Amino acid sequence: MGKGFILEPEQALDLIARDHRNKDVLFPYLNGEDLNSRPDCSASRWVINFHDWPEEQARNYPEVFDIVERLVKPVRMSNNRKVYRDNWWQYAEKRPAMLAAIEELDRVLVVALVSRTMMPTWTSSRQVLAHKLCIFAVDDDEYLAFLASSFHTNWAWRNSSTMKADLNYSPSDAYETLPHPRFNPALAEQGATLHQLRKELATERKEGLTKLYSAFHDPAITDAGIRTLREVHELIDRTVADLYGWHDLDVRHDFHETKQGVRRTLEGTINAEILDRLLELNQERHRAE
């Protein structure tokens, strides 16, 4: 990407204040660390993004273009990839297919690709999203609830690799292979409740998702907000089990020892049963295709 593309917020906002047109090419830059560590899941830095514009169009923003020309062009000229040398003023990780998929959405669901927390959350689509984020091109609260459920979490740990103690989330193996149930309004309502509750708790506790869920999994922490968060997650699991038609599953949560340490989750044999049923359902749907 090149360090010259990255700006501190003060620098970006000053450029916009001096020339309002600069907002066309200056955007918050959200990465996985900011997503999981900042209470509002916001970007701590901005990025220069001339989209896929030709050089002549980019030069219409002289102050911003000068930064890229001074700091990025010399580095890009020695890059092994011809496209980087030829289009040295363009931000490298544009991902056109993803941009097209989220073009009509004001918000998208994201999760850090490498994380022990592995909790999805909503974020604005009107920013540059780092390549280490998994972006789901959806705008429905039921997806937040489903991807925060033990069903998705268990499937993801089973079908992704790990980096030390962190999950290295694989969208193709952990999401595209996951058989979805038919969603209903109750799940959407629970997703909206989860999102609002987490926003309030993060603001109140001044904690990002990582620390918030560290408290969630800590048996010693019993304050009302964390207890409510635990109740919402258990309710989501009950709803998802019912949507699959698995009314016999005991989806009560408690503290259990796992490979990731003590976690507030389902009992181990229930987690194993869920994985078995998801695998069977996956195979059934594959055969039906």
mmCIF file of C-alpha atoms in Angstrom:
data_model
loop_
_atom_site.group_PDB
_atom_site.id
_atom_site.type_symbol
_atom_site.label_atom_id
_atom_site.label_comp_id
_atom_site.label_asym_id
_atom_site.label_seq_id
_atom_site.Cartn_x
_atom_site.Cartn_y
_atom_site.Cartn_z
ATOM 1 C CA MET A 1 0.000 0.000 0.000
ATOM 2 C CA GLY A 2 2.777 2.459 0.869
ATOM 3 C CA LYS A 3 3.048 4.615 3.960
ATOM 4 C CA GLY A 4 2.407 7.743 1.919
ATOM 5 C CA PHE A 5 -1.217 6.739 1.496
ATOM 6 C CA ILE A 6 -1.821 6.682 5.273
ATOM 7 C CA LEU A 7 -2.626 9.903 7.128
ATOM 8 C CA GLU A 8 -3.282 10.823 10.717
ATOM 9 C CA PRO A 9 -6.881 12.004 11.230
ATOM 10 C CA GLU A 10 -5.755 15.568 11.983
ATOM 11 C CA GLN A 11 -3.839 15.753 8.717
ATOM 12 C CA ALA A 12 -6.754 14.394 6.693
ATOM 13 C CA LEU A 13 -9.304 16.710 8.316
ATOM 14 C CA ASP A 14 -6.989 19.688 7.812
ATOM 15 C CA LEU A 15 -6.736 18.854 4.103
ATOM 16 C CA ILE A 16 -10.522 18.690 3.873
ATOM 17 C CA ALA A 17 -10.899 21.972 5.781
ATOM 18 C CA ARG A 18 -8.523 23.709 3.342
ATOM 19 C CA ASP A 19 -10.266 22.288 0.270
ATOM 20 C CA HIS A 20 -13.656 20.641 0.758
ATOM 21 C CA ARG A 21 -13.221 18.704 -2.492
ATOM 22 C CA ASN A 22 -10.512 16.605 -0.803
ATOM 23 C CA LYS A 23 -13.230 14.598 0.940
ATOM 24 C CA ASP A 24 -13.630 12.830 -2.427
ATOM 25 C CA VAL A 25 -10.244 11.143 -1.976
ATOM 26 C CA LEU A 26 -9.734 10.968 1.819
ATOM 27 C CA PHE A 27 -11.375 8.199 3.842
ATOM 28 C CA PRO A 28 -11.129 6.565 7.259
ATOM 29 C CA TYR A 29 -9.006 3.407 7.038
ATOM 30 C CA LEU A 30 -10.358 0.601 9.222
ATOM 31 C CA ASN A 31 -8.181 -2.393 10.074
ATOM 32 C CA GLY A 32 -8.666 -5.381 12.358
ATOM 33 C CA GLU A 33 -6.782 -3.884 15.285
ATOM 34 C CA ASP A 34 -8.982 -0.777 15.329
ATOM 35 C CA LEU A 35 -12.106 -2.870 14.866
ATOM 36 C CA ASN A 36 -11.391 -4.997 17.932
ATOM 37 C CA SER A 37 -9.620 -2.509 20.206
ATOM 38 C CA ARG A 38 -11.492 0.792 19.895
ATOM 39 C CA PRO A 39 -14.791 1.201 21.810
ATOM 40 C CA ASP A 40 -16.591 2.571 18.747
ATOM 41 C CA CYS A 41 -14.812 0.191 16.330
ATOM 42 C CA SER A 42 -13.696 3.254 14.365
ATOM 43 C CA ALA A 43 -10.618 3.856 12.249
ATOM 44 C CA SER A 44 -7.639 5.512 13.934
ATOM 45 C CA ARG A 45 -6.100 6.598 10.612
ATOM 46 C CA TRP A 46 -7.196 7.834 7.197
ATOM 47 C CA VAL A 47 -6.092 6.861 3.716
ATOM 48 C CA ILE A 48 -5.672 8.593 0.371
ATOM 49 C CA ASN A 49 -7.713 6.795 -2.255
ATOM 50 C CA PHE A 50 -7.822 8.006 -5.842
ATOM 51 C CA HIS A 51 -10.043 5.024 -6.722
ATOM 52 C CA ASP A 52 -9.363 3.767 -10.257
ATOM 53 C CA TRP A 53 -9.003 7.271 -11.650
ATOM 54 C CA PRO A 54 -6.483 8.198 -14.345
ATOM 55 C CA GLU A 55 -3.560 10.381 -13.274
ATOM 56 C CA GLU A 56 -5.043 13.489 -14.894
ATOM 57 C CA GLN A 57 -8.170 13.256 -12.731
ATOM 58 C CA ALA A 58 -6.170 12.595 -9.561
ATOM 59 C CA ARG A 59 -4.076 15.713 -10.202
ATOM 60 C CA ASN A 60 -7.233 17.804 -9.719
ATOM 61 C CA TYR A 61 -6.578 17.381 -5.980
ATOM 62 C CA PRO A 62 -3.120 19.011 -5.916
ATOM 63 C CA GLU A 63 -2.388 19.025 -2.152
ATOM 64 C CA VAL A 64 -3.301 15.369 -1.752
ATOM 65 C CA PHE A 65 -1.688 14.317 -5.023
ATOM 66 C CA ASP A 66 1.568 15.996 -3.962
ATOM 67 C CA ILE A 67 1.740 13.771 -0.859
ATOM 68 C CA VAL A 68 1.436 10.626 -2.951
ATOM 69 C CA GLU A 69 3.836 11.863 -5.601
ATOM 70 C CA ARG A 70 6.519 12.668 -3.001
ATOM 71 C CA LEU A 71 6.119 9.665 -0.720
ATOM 72 C CA VAL A 72 4.591 6.865 -2.775
ATOM 73 C CA LYS A 73 5.860 7.262 -6.335
ATOM 74 C CA PRO A 74 9.570 6.628 -5.521
ATOM 75 C CA VAL A 75 8.640 3.406 -3.734
ATOM 76 C CA ARG A 76 6.236 2.233 -6.419
ATOM 77 C CA MET A 77 8.781 2.804 -9.180
ATOM 78 C CA SER A 78 10.867 -0.040 -7.732
ATOM 79 C CA ASN A 79 7.934 -2.401 -7.177
ATOM 80 C CA ASN A 80 8.093 -5.738 -8.998
ATOM 81 C CA ARG A 81 4.455 -5.517 -10.057
ATOM 82 C CA LYS A 82 4.027 -3.530 -13.257
ATOM 83 C CA VAL A 83 0.491 -2.445 -12.394
ATOM 84 C CA TYR A 84 1.787 -0.819 -9.195
ATOM 85 C CA ARG A 85 4.471 1.059 -11.146
ATOM 86 C CA ASP A 86 2.092 2.136 -13.901
ATOM 87 C CA ASN A 87 -0.658 3.257 -11.506
ATOM 88 C CA TRP A 88 1.550 4.496 -8.682
ATOM 89 C CA TRP A 89 -0.998 7.112 -7.482
ATOM 90 C CA GLN A 90 -3.727 4.521 -6.906
ATOM 91 C CA TYR A 91 -4.356 2.764 -3.624
ATOM 92 C CA ALA A 92 -3.322 -0.844 -4.266
ATOM 93 C CA GLU A 93 -5.967 -2.929 -2.512
ATOM 94 C CA LYS A 94 -9.098 -1.739 -4.329
ATOM 95 C CA ARG A 95 -10.959 -5.072 -4.535
ATOM 96 C CA PRO A 96 -13.442 -3.993 -7.258
ATOM 97 C CA ALA A 97 -15.779 -6.986 -6.825
ATOM 98 C CA MET A 98 -16.224 -6.242 -3.129
ATOM 99 C CA LEU A 99 -16.738 -2.538 -3.791
ATOM 100 C CA ALA A 100 -19.432 -3.324 -6.337
ATOM 101 C CA ALA A 101 -21.168 -5.668 -3.886
ATOM 102 C CA ILE A 102 -21.388 -3.048 -1.126
ATOM 103 C CA GLU A 103 -21.983 0.002 -3.322
ATOM 104 C CA GLU A 104 -25.668 0.305 -2.366
ATOM 105 C CA LEU A 105 -25.143 -0.466 1.328
ATOM 106 C CA ASP A 106 -24.629 2.169 4.015
ATOM 107 C CA ARG A 107 -23.229 -0.406 6.436
ATOM 108 C CA VAL A 108 -21.588 -3.801 6.143
ATOM 109 C CA LEU A 109 -20.848 -6.633 8.529
ATOM 110 C CA VAL A 110 -17.145 -7.148 9.216
ATOM 111 C CA VAL A 111 -14.928 -9.433 11.260
ATOM 112 C CA ALA A 112 -11.162 -9.382 11.693
ATOM 113 C CA LEU A 113 -9.616 -12.250 9.748
ATOM 114 C CA VAL A 114 -7.079 -12.934 12.505
ATOM 115 C CA SER A 115 -8.607 -12.728 15.961
ATOM 116 C CA ARG A 116 -9.385 -14.749 19.045
ATOM 117 C CA THR A 117 -12.570 -12.715 19.546
ATOM 118 C CA MET A 118 -14.002 -13.372 16.090
ATOM 119 C CA MET A 119 -17.091 -11.255 16.650
ATOM 120 C CA PRO A 120 -18.843 -9.570 13.723
ATOM 121 C CA THR A 121 -20.035 -5.993 13.951
ATOM 122 C CA TRP A 122 -21.558 -3.324 11.743
ATOM 123 C CA THR A 123 -19.402 -0.589 10.252
ATOM 124 C CA SER A 124 -19.856 2.124 7.657
ATOM 125 C CA SER A 125 -19.248 1.102 4.071
ATOM 126 C CA ARG A 126 -18.094 4.667 3.314
ATOM 127 C CA GLN A 127 -14.492 4.052 4.276
ATOM 128 C CA VAL A 128 -11.529 1.986 3.154
ATOM 129 C CA LEU A 129 -11.659 -1.459 4.738
ATOM 130 C CA ALA A 130 -8.299 -3.158 5.186
ATOM 131 C CA HIS A 131 -7.575 -6.436 3.425
ATOM 132 C CA LYS A 132 -7.309 -8.181 6.827
ATOM 133 C CA LEU A 133 -11.034 -7.675 7.373
ATOM 134 C CA CYS A 134 -13.669 -10.088 6.137
ATOM 135 C CA ILE A 135 -16.555 -8.067 4.686
ATOM 136 C CA PHE A 136 -20.042 -9.525 4.408
ATOM 137 C CA ALA A 137 -22.112 -7.615 1.845
ATOM 138 C CA VAL A 138 -25.312 -7.703 3.904
ATOM 139 C CA ASP A 139 -27.388 -5.112 5.761
ATOM 140 C CA ASP A 140 -29.738 -7.262 7.834
ATOM 141 C CA ASP A 141 -29.501 -7.691 11.602
ATOM 142 C CA GLU A 142 -30.260 -11.415 11.419
ATOM 143 C CA TYR A 143 -26.821 -11.908 9.846
ATOM 144 C CA LEU A 144 -25.148 -10.240 12.824
ATOM 145 C CA ALA A 145 -26.991 -12.564 15.195
ATOM 146 C CA PHE A 146 -26.273 -15.681 13.137
ATOM 147 C CA LEU A 147 -22.569 -14.923 12.704
ATOM 148 C CA ALA A 148 -22.299 -14.180 16.446
ATOM 149 C CA SER A 149 -23.887 -17.535 17.283
ATOM 150 C CA SER A 150 -22.070 -20.622 18.529
ATOM 151 C CA PHE A 151 -23.117 -22.392 15.318
ATOM 152 C CA HIS A 152 -21.035 -20.092 13.125
ATOM 153 C CA THR A 153 -18.229 -19.814 15.700
ATOM 154 C CA ASN A 154 -17.838 -23.590 16.065
ATOM 155 C CA TRP A 155 -17.927 -24.090 12.312
ATOM 156 C CA ALA A 156 -15.310 -21.369 11.827
ATOM 157 C CA TRP A 157 -12.881 -22.884 14.345
ATOM 158 C CA ARG A 158 -13.363 -26.290 12.743
ATOM 159 C CA ASN A 159 -12.832 -25.107 9.163
ATOM 160 C CA SER A 160 -10.187 -22.393 9.516
ATOM 161 C CA SER A 161 -6.537 -22.479 10.456
ATOM 162 C CA THR A 162 -5.049 -20.847 13.536
ATOM 163 C CA MET A 163 -2.184 -18.454 14.196
ATOM 164 C CA LYS A 164 -0.917 -19.189 17.699
ATOM 165 C CA ALA A 165 -4.056 -18.774 19.837
ATOM 166 C CA ASP A 166 -5.938 -16.759 17.206
ATOM 167 C CA LEU A 167 -8.360 -17.931 14.570
ATOM 168 C CA ASN A 168 -7.236 -17.279 10.997
ATOM 169 C CA TYR A 169 -10.731 -16.982 9.562
ATOM 170 C CA SER A 170 -11.281 -18.447 6.097
ATOM 171 C CA PRO A 171 -14.409 -16.997 4.442
ATOM 172 C CA SER A 172 -14.475 -19.693 1.760
ATOM 173 C CA ASP A 173 -14.183 -22.563 4.250
ATOM 174 C CA ALA A 174 -15.911 -21.101 7.317
ATOM 175 C CA TYR A 175 -18.769 -19.103 5.794
ATOM 176 C CA GLU A 176 -19.487 -20.285 2.267
ATOM 177 C CA THR A 177 -19.675 -23.917 3.411
ATOM 178 C CA LEU A 178 -21.871 -23.134 6.435
ATOM 179 C CA PRO A 179 -25.483 -24.202 5.786
ATOM 180 C CA HIS A 180 -27.734 -21.327 6.821
ATOM 181 C CA PRO A 181 -31.125 -21.863 8.406
ATOM 182 C CA ARG A 182 -34.134 -19.865 7.249
ATOM 183 C CA PHE A 183 -33.967 -16.604 9.177
ATOM 184 C CA ASN A 184 -36.942 -15.020 10.933
ATOM 185 C CA PRO A 185 -37.815 -11.607 12.460
ATOM 186 C CA ALA A 186 -36.969 -12.804 15.977
ATOM 187 C CA LEU A 187 -33.351 -13.391 14.955
ATOM 188 C CA ALA A 188 -33.195 -9.942 13.345
ATOM 189 C CA GLU A 189 -34.511 -8.359 16.537
ATOM 190 C CA GLN A 190 -31.901 -10.196 18.590
ATOM 191 C CA GLY A 191 -29.159 -9.046 16.216
ATOM 192 C CA ALA A 192 -30.263 -5.427 16.624
ATOM 193 C CA THR A 193 -30.389 -5.886 20.412
ATOM 194 C CA LEU A 194 -26.888 -7.365 20.445
ATOM 195 C CA HIS A 195 -25.486 -4.502 18.395
ATOM 196 C CA GLN A 196 -27.055 -1.793 20.566
ATOM 197 C CA LEU A 197 -26.079 -3.502 23.809
ATOM 198 C CA ARG A 198 -22.459 -3.875 22.738
ATOM 199 C CA LYS A 199 -22.295 -0.219 21.698
ATOM 200 C CA GLU A 200 -23.569 0.847 25.111
ATOM 201 C CA LEU A 201 -21.256 -1.484 27.023
ATOM 202 C CA ALA A 202 -18.204 -0.540 24.967
ATOM 203 C CA THR A 203 -18.868 3.155 25.556
ATOM 204 C CA GLU A 204 -19.559 2.668 29.244
ATOM 205 C CA ARG A 205 -16.546 0.428 29.859
ATOM 206 C CA LYS A 206 -14.273 2.222 27.337
ATOM 207 C CA GLU A 207 -13.392 -1.165 25.858
ATOM 208 C CA GLY A 208 -13.227 -2.615 22.373
ATOM 209 C CA LEU A 209 -14.578 -5.991 21.326
ATOM 210 C CA THR A 210 -11.490 -7.898 22.501
ATOM 211 C CA LYS A 211 -11.645 -6.643 26.077
ATOM 212 C CA LEU A 212 -15.440 -6.751 26.136
ATOM 213 C CA TYR A 213 -15.457 -10.448 25.249
ATOM 214 C CA SER A 214 -12.570 -11.132 27.597
ATOM 215 C CA ALA A 215 -14.948 -9.957 30.339
ATOM 216 C CA PHE A 216 -17.751 -12.001 28.767
ATOM 217 C CA HIS A 217 -15.679 -15.174 29.200
ATOM 218 C CA ASP A 218 -14.389 -14.326 32.695
ATOM 219 C CA PRO A 219 -16.381 -16.099 35.453
ATOM 220 C CA ALA A 220 -15.223 -13.490 37.967
ATOM 221 C CA ILE A 221 -17.028 -10.678 36.135
ATOM 222 C CA THR A 222 -20.706 -10.598 37.035
ATOM 223 C CA ASP A 223 -21.873 -7.009 36.527
ATOM 224 C CA ALA A 224 -25.319 -6.448 35.028
ATOM 225 C CA GLY A 225 -24.160 -5.400 31.563
ATOM 226 C CA ILE A 226 -21.970 -8.449 31.007
ATOM 227 C CA ARG A 227 -24.679 -10.736 32.391
ATOM 228 C CA THR A 228 -27.135 -9.248 29.885
ATOM 229 C CA LEU A 229 -24.648 -9.760 27.053
ATOM 230 C CA ARG A 230 -24.349 -13.420 28.043
ATOM 231 C CA GLU A 231 -28.125 -13.771 28.104
ATOM 232 C CA VAL A 232 -28.482 -12.272 24.622
ATOM 233 C CA HIS A 233 -25.903 -14.691 23.187
ATOM 234 C CA GLU A 234 -27.657 -17.649 24.779
ATOM 235 C CA LEU A 235 -30.998 -16.442 23.412
ATOM 236 C CA ILE A 236 -29.482 -16.171 19.928
ATOM 237 C CA ASP A 237 -28.224 -19.756 20.165
ATOM 238 C CA ARG A 238 -31.674 -20.991 21.208
ATOM 239 C CA THR A 239 -33.258 -19.167 18.289
ATOM 240 C CA VAL A 240 -30.738 -20.482 15.765
ATOM 241 C CA ALA A 241 -31.162 -24.062 17.057
ATOM 242 C CA ASP A 242 -34.931 -23.721 16.591
ATOM 243 C CA LEU A 243 -34.483 -22.310 13.082
ATOM 244 C CA TYR A 244 -32.510 -25.407 12.151
ATOM 245 C CA GLY A 245 -35.312 -27.500 13.653
ATOM 246 C CA TRP A 246 -32.974 -28.869 16.328
ATOM 247 C CA HIS A 247 -35.324 -28.352 19.257
ATOM 248 C CA ASP A 248 -33.696 -31.165 21.242
ATOM 249 C CA LEU A 249 -30.331 -29.408 21.585
ATOM 250 C CA ASP A 250 -29.432 -28.184 25.063
ATOM 251 C CA VAL A 251 -27.960 -24.792 24.202
ATOM 252 C CA ARG A 252 -27.532 -23.498 27.735
ATOM 253 C CA HIS A 253 -24.298 -21.570 28.214
ATOM 254 C CA ASP A 254 -21.855 -21.986 31.066
ATOM 255 C CA PHE A 255 -18.126 -21.643 31.700
ATOM 256 C CA HIS A 256 -16.160 -24.524 30.207
ATOM 257 C CA GLU A 257 -12.496 -25.275 29.698
ATOM 258 C CA THR A 258 -11.658 -25.237 25.967
ATOM 259 C CA LYS A 259 -8.554 -25.140 23.773
ATOM 260 C CA GLN A 260 -8.857 -21.345 23.963
ATOM 261 C CA GLY A 261 -9.018 -21.406 27.765
ATOM 262 C CA VAL A 262 -12.117 -20.902 29.909
ATOM 263 C CA ARG A 263 -14.999 -19.765 27.708
ATOM 264 C CA ARG A 264 -18.647 -18.950 28.233
ATOM 265 C CA THR A 265 -20.049 -21.392 25.712
ATOM 266 C CA LEU A 266 -21.974 -24.586 25.158
ATOM 267 C CA GLU A 267 -20.944 -27.853 26.764
ATOM 268 C CA GLY A 268 -18.331 -29.723 24.717
ATOM 269 C CA THR A 269 -20.534 -32.620 23.632
ATOM 270 C CA ILE A 270 -23.184 -30.148 22.420
ATOM 271 C CA ASN A 271 -20.610 -28.269 20.380
ATOM 272 C CA ALA A 272 -19.499 -31.581 18.850
ATOM 273 C CA GLU A 273 -23.111 -32.505 18.091
ATOM 274 C CA ILE A 274 -23.675 -29.154 16.391
ATOM 275 C CA LEU A 275 -20.632 -29.706 14.178
ATOM 276 C CA ASP A 276 -21.833 -33.201 13.250
ATOM 277 C CA ARG A 277 -25.276 -31.909 12.323
ATOM 278 C CA LEU A 278 -23.930 -28.968 10.344
ATOM 279 C CA LEU A 279 -21.617 -31.282 8.415
ATOM 280 C CA GLU A 280 -24.488 -33.658 7.660
ATOM 281 C CA LEU A 281 -26.702 -30.762 6.572
ATOM 282 C CA ASN A 282 -23.926 -29.400 4.402
ATOM 283 C CA GLN A 283 -23.574 -32.776 2.680
ATOM 284 C CA GLU A 284 -27.339 -33.118 2.230
ATOM 285 C CA ARG A 285 -27.601 -29.740 0.548
ATOM 286 C CA HIS A 286 -24.579 -30.484 -1.617
ATOM 287 C CA ARG A 287 -26.155 -33.734 -2.818
ATOM 288 C CA ALA A 288 -29.427 -31.923 -3.511
ATOM 289 C CA GLU A 289 -27.618 -29.515 -5.816
#
